[in-house]
mmCIF file of C-alpha atoms in Angstrom:
data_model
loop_
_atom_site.group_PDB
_atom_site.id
_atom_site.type_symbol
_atom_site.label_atom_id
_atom_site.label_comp_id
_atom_site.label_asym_id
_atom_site.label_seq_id
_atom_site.Cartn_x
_atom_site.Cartn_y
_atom_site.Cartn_z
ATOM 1 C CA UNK A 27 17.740 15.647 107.681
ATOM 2 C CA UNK A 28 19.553 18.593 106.804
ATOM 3 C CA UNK A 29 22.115 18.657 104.046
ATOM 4 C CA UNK A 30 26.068 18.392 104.581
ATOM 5 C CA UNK A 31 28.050 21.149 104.769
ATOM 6 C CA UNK A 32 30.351 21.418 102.064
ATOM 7 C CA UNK A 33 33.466 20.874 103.693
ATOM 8 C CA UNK A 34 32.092 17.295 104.611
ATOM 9 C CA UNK A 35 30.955 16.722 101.536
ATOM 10 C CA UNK A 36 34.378 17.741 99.956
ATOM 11 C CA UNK A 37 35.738 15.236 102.896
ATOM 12 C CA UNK A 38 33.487 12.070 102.057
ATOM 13 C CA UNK A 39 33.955 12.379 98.516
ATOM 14 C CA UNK A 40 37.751 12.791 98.875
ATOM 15 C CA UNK A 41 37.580 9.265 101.194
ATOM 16 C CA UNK A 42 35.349 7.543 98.003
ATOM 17 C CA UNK A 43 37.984 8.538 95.550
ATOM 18 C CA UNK A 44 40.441 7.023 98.108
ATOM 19 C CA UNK A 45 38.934 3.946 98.884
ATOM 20 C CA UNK A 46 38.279 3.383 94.803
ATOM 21 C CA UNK A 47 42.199 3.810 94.293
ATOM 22 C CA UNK A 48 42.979 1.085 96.904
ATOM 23 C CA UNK A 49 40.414 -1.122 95.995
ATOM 24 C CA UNK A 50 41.973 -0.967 92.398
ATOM 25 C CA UNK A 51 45.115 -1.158 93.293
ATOM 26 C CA UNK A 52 44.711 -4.231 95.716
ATOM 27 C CA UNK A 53 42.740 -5.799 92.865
ATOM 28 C CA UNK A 54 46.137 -5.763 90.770
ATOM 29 C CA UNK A 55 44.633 -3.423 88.020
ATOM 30 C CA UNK A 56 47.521 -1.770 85.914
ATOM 31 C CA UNK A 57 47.060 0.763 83.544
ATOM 32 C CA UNK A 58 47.208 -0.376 79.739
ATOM 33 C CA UNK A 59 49.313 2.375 78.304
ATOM 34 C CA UNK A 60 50.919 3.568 81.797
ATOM 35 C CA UNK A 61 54.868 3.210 83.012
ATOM 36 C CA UNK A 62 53.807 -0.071 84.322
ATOM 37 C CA UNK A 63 51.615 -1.844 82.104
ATOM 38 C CA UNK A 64 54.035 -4.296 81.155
ATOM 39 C CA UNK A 65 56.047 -6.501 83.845
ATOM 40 C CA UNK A 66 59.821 -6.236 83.855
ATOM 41 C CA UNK A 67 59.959 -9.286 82.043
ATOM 42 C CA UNK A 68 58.106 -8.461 79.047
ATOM 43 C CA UNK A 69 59.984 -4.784 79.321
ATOM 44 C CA UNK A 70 63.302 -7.183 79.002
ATOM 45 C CA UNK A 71 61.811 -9.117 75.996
ATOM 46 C CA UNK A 72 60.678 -6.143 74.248
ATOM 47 C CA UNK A 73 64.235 -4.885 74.642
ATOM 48 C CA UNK A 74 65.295 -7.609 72.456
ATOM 49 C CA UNK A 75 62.750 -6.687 69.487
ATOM 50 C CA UNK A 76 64.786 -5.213 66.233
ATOM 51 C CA UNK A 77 62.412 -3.298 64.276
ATOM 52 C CA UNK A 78 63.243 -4.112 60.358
ATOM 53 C CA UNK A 79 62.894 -1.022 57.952
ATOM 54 C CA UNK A 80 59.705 -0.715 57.553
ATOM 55 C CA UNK A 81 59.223 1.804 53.849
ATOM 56 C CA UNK A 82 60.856 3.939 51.801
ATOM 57 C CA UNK A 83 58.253 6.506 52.374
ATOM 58 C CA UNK A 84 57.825 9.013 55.162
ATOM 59 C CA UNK A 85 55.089 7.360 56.865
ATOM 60 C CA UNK A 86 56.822 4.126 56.776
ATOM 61 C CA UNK A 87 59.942 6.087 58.443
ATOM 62 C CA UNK A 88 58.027 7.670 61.173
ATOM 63 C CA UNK A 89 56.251 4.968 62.190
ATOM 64 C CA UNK A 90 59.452 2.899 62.603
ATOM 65 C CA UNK A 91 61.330 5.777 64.701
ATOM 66 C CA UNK A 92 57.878 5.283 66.926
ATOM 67 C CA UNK A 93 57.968 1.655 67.216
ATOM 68 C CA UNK A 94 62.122 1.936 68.353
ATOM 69 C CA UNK A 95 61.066 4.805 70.873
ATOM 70 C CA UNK A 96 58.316 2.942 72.341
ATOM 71 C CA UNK A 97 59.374 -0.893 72.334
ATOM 72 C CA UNK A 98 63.409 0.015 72.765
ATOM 73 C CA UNK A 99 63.586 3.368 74.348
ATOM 74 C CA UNK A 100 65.069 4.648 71.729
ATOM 75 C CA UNK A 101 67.615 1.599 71.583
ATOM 76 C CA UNK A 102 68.496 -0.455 68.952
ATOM 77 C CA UNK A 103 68.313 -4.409 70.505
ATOM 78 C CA UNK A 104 72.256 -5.469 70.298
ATOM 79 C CA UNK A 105 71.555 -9.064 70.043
ATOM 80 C CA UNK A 106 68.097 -9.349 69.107
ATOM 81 C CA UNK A 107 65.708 -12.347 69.669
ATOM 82 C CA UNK A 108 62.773 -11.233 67.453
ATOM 83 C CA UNK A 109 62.924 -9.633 64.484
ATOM 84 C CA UNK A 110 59.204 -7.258 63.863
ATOM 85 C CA UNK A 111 58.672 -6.793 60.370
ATOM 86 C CA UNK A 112 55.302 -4.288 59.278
ATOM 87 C CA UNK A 113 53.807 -3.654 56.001
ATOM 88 C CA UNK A 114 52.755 -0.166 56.043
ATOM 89 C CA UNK A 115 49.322 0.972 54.294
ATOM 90 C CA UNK A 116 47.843 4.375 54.512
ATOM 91 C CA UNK A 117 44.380 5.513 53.391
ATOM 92 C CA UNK A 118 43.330 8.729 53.043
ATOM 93 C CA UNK A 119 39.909 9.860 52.908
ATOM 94 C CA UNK A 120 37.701 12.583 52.331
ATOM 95 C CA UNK A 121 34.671 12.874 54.796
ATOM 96 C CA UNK A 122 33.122 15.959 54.366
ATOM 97 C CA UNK A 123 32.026 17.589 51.370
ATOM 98 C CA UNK A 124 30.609 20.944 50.888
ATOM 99 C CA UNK A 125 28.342 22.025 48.227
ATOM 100 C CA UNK A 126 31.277 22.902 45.746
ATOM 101 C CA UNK A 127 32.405 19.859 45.871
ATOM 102 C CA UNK A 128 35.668 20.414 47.861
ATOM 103 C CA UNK A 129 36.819 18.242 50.727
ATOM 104 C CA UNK A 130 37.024 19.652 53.921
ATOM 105 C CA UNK A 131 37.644 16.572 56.449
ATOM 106 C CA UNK A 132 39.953 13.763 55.524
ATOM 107 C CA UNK A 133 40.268 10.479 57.243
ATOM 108 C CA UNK A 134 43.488 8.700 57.637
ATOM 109 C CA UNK A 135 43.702 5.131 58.573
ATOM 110 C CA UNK A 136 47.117 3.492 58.706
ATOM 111 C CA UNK A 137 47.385 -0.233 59.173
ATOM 112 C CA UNK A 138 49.610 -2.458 59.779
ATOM 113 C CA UNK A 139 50.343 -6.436 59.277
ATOM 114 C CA UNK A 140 52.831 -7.172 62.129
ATOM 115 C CA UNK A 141 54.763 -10.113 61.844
ATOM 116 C CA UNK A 142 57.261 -10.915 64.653
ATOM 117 C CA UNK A 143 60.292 -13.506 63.521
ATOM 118 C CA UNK A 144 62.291 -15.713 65.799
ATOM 119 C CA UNK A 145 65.350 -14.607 64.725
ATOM 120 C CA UNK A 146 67.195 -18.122 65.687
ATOM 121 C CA UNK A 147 65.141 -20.239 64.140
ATOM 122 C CA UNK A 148 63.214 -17.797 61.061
ATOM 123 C CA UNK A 149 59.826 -19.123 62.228
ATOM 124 C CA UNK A 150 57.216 -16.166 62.077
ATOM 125 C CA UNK A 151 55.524 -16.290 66.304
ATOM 126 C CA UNK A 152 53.053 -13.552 65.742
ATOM 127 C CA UNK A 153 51.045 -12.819 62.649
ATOM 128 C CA UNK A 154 48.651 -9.743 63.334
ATOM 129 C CA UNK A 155 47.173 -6.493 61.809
ATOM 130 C CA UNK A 156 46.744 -3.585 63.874
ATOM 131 C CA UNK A 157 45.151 -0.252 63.042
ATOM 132 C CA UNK A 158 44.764 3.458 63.972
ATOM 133 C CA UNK A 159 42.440 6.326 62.708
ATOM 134 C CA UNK A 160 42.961 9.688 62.823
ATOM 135 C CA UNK A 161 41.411 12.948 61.079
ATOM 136 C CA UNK A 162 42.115 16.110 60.248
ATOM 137 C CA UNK A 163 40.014 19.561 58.751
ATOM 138 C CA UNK A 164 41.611 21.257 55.972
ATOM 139 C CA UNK A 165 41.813 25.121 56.582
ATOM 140 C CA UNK A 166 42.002 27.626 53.982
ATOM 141 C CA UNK A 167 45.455 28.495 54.189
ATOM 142 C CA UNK A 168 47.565 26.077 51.569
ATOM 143 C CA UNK A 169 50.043 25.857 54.331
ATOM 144 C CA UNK A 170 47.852 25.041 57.189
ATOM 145 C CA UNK A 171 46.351 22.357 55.520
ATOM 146 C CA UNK A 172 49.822 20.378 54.569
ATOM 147 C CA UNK A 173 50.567 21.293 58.567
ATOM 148 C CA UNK A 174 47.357 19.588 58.980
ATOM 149 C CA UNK A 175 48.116 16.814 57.133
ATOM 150 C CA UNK A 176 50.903 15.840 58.328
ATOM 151 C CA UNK A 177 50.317 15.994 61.757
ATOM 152 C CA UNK A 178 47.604 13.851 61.635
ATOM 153 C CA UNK A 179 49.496 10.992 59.512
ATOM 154 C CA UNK A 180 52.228 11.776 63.055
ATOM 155 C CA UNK A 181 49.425 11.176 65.407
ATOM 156 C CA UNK A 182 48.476 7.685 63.255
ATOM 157 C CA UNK A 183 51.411 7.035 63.452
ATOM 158 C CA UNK A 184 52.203 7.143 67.222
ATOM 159 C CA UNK A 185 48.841 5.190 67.935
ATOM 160 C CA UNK A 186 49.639 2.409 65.533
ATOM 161 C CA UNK A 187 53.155 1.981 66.940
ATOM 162 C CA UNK A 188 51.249 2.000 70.873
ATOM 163 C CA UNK A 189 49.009 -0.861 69.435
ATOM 164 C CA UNK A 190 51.369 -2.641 68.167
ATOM 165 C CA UNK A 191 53.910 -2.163 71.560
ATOM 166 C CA UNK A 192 50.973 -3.687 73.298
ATOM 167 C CA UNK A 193 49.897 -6.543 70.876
ATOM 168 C CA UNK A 194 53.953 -7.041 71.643
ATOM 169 C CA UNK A 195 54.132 -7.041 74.960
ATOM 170 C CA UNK A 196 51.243 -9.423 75.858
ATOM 171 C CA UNK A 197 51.966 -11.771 73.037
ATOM 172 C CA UNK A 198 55.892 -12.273 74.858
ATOM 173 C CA UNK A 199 54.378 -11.867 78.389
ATOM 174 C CA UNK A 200 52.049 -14.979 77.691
ATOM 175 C CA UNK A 201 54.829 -16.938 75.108
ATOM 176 C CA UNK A 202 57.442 -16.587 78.269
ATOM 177 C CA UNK A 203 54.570 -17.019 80.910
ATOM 178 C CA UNK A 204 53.681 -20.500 79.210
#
């Protein structure tokens, strides 16, 4: 049997990848970190999440401007039913050491204990620790390396606030579901 030509090749892989996305789609698959991995009900309930200050440092700062972005769009909940509360801790670590002894790969791992209050009632719902790693080389340049740095405590920072969005989400999806 000779082989396809390309063009029907091109055609019957095209109708695979087709068939695949309906097949998922029928199956009610939704992507976890998409536009629509949460239903409008637990996008309505996240709306009413107040994130408390989290700490006084600049990690503790960024990750709370995160968590509003991502939970509230950028809101702040007007009358809030849940209160999320997060203790912030960030380790740093060095990974990679050359012969002189200096550091050339750090590891940061920020985690955080999530706690999400009832606000009417003070009764803690959701009592969880979430984490997220990140790493970063250090360059020669004094500047590049504090660059460095701190992007990768950003980047930490945006992945622990997406973990904890989701922990969120599903936790008042299934509460409200219930």
């Amino acid at each position: 049997m000779p082989p396809l030509p390309r063009a029907a090749r091109r055609r019957s892989g095209l109708a695979a990848v087709l068939a695949a996305g309906l097949l998922t789609a029928a199956c009610g698959f939704q992507p976890m970190y998409g536009a629509r991995s949460t239903s409008a009900e637990a996008e309505a309930l996240l709306g009413s999440v107040a994130v408390a200050p989290i700490s006084s440092d600049r990690n503790g700062q960024i990750l709370r401007n995160d968590l509003i972005d991502k939970i509230s769009a950028g809101r702040t909940a007007q009358n809030p039913r849940y209160r999320l509360d997060v203790e912030l801790e960030t380790l740093e670590l060095g990974g990679l050491i050359q012969t002189d002894a200096s550091i050339t790969r750090y590891t940061v791992t920020m985690r955080g204990k999530i706690r999400l209050v009832d606000v009417a009632s003070g009764t803690v719902v959701m009592n969880e620790m979430a984490r997220a790693t990140t790493s970063y080389s250090v360059p020669l340049s004094e500047y590049a390396s504090i660059t460095a740095q701190q992007d990768a405590h950003r980047r930490a920072s945006g992945q622990l606030a997406d973990e904890i969005r989701s922990r969120i989400a599903s936790f008042l999806e299934t509460r409200h579901r219930g």
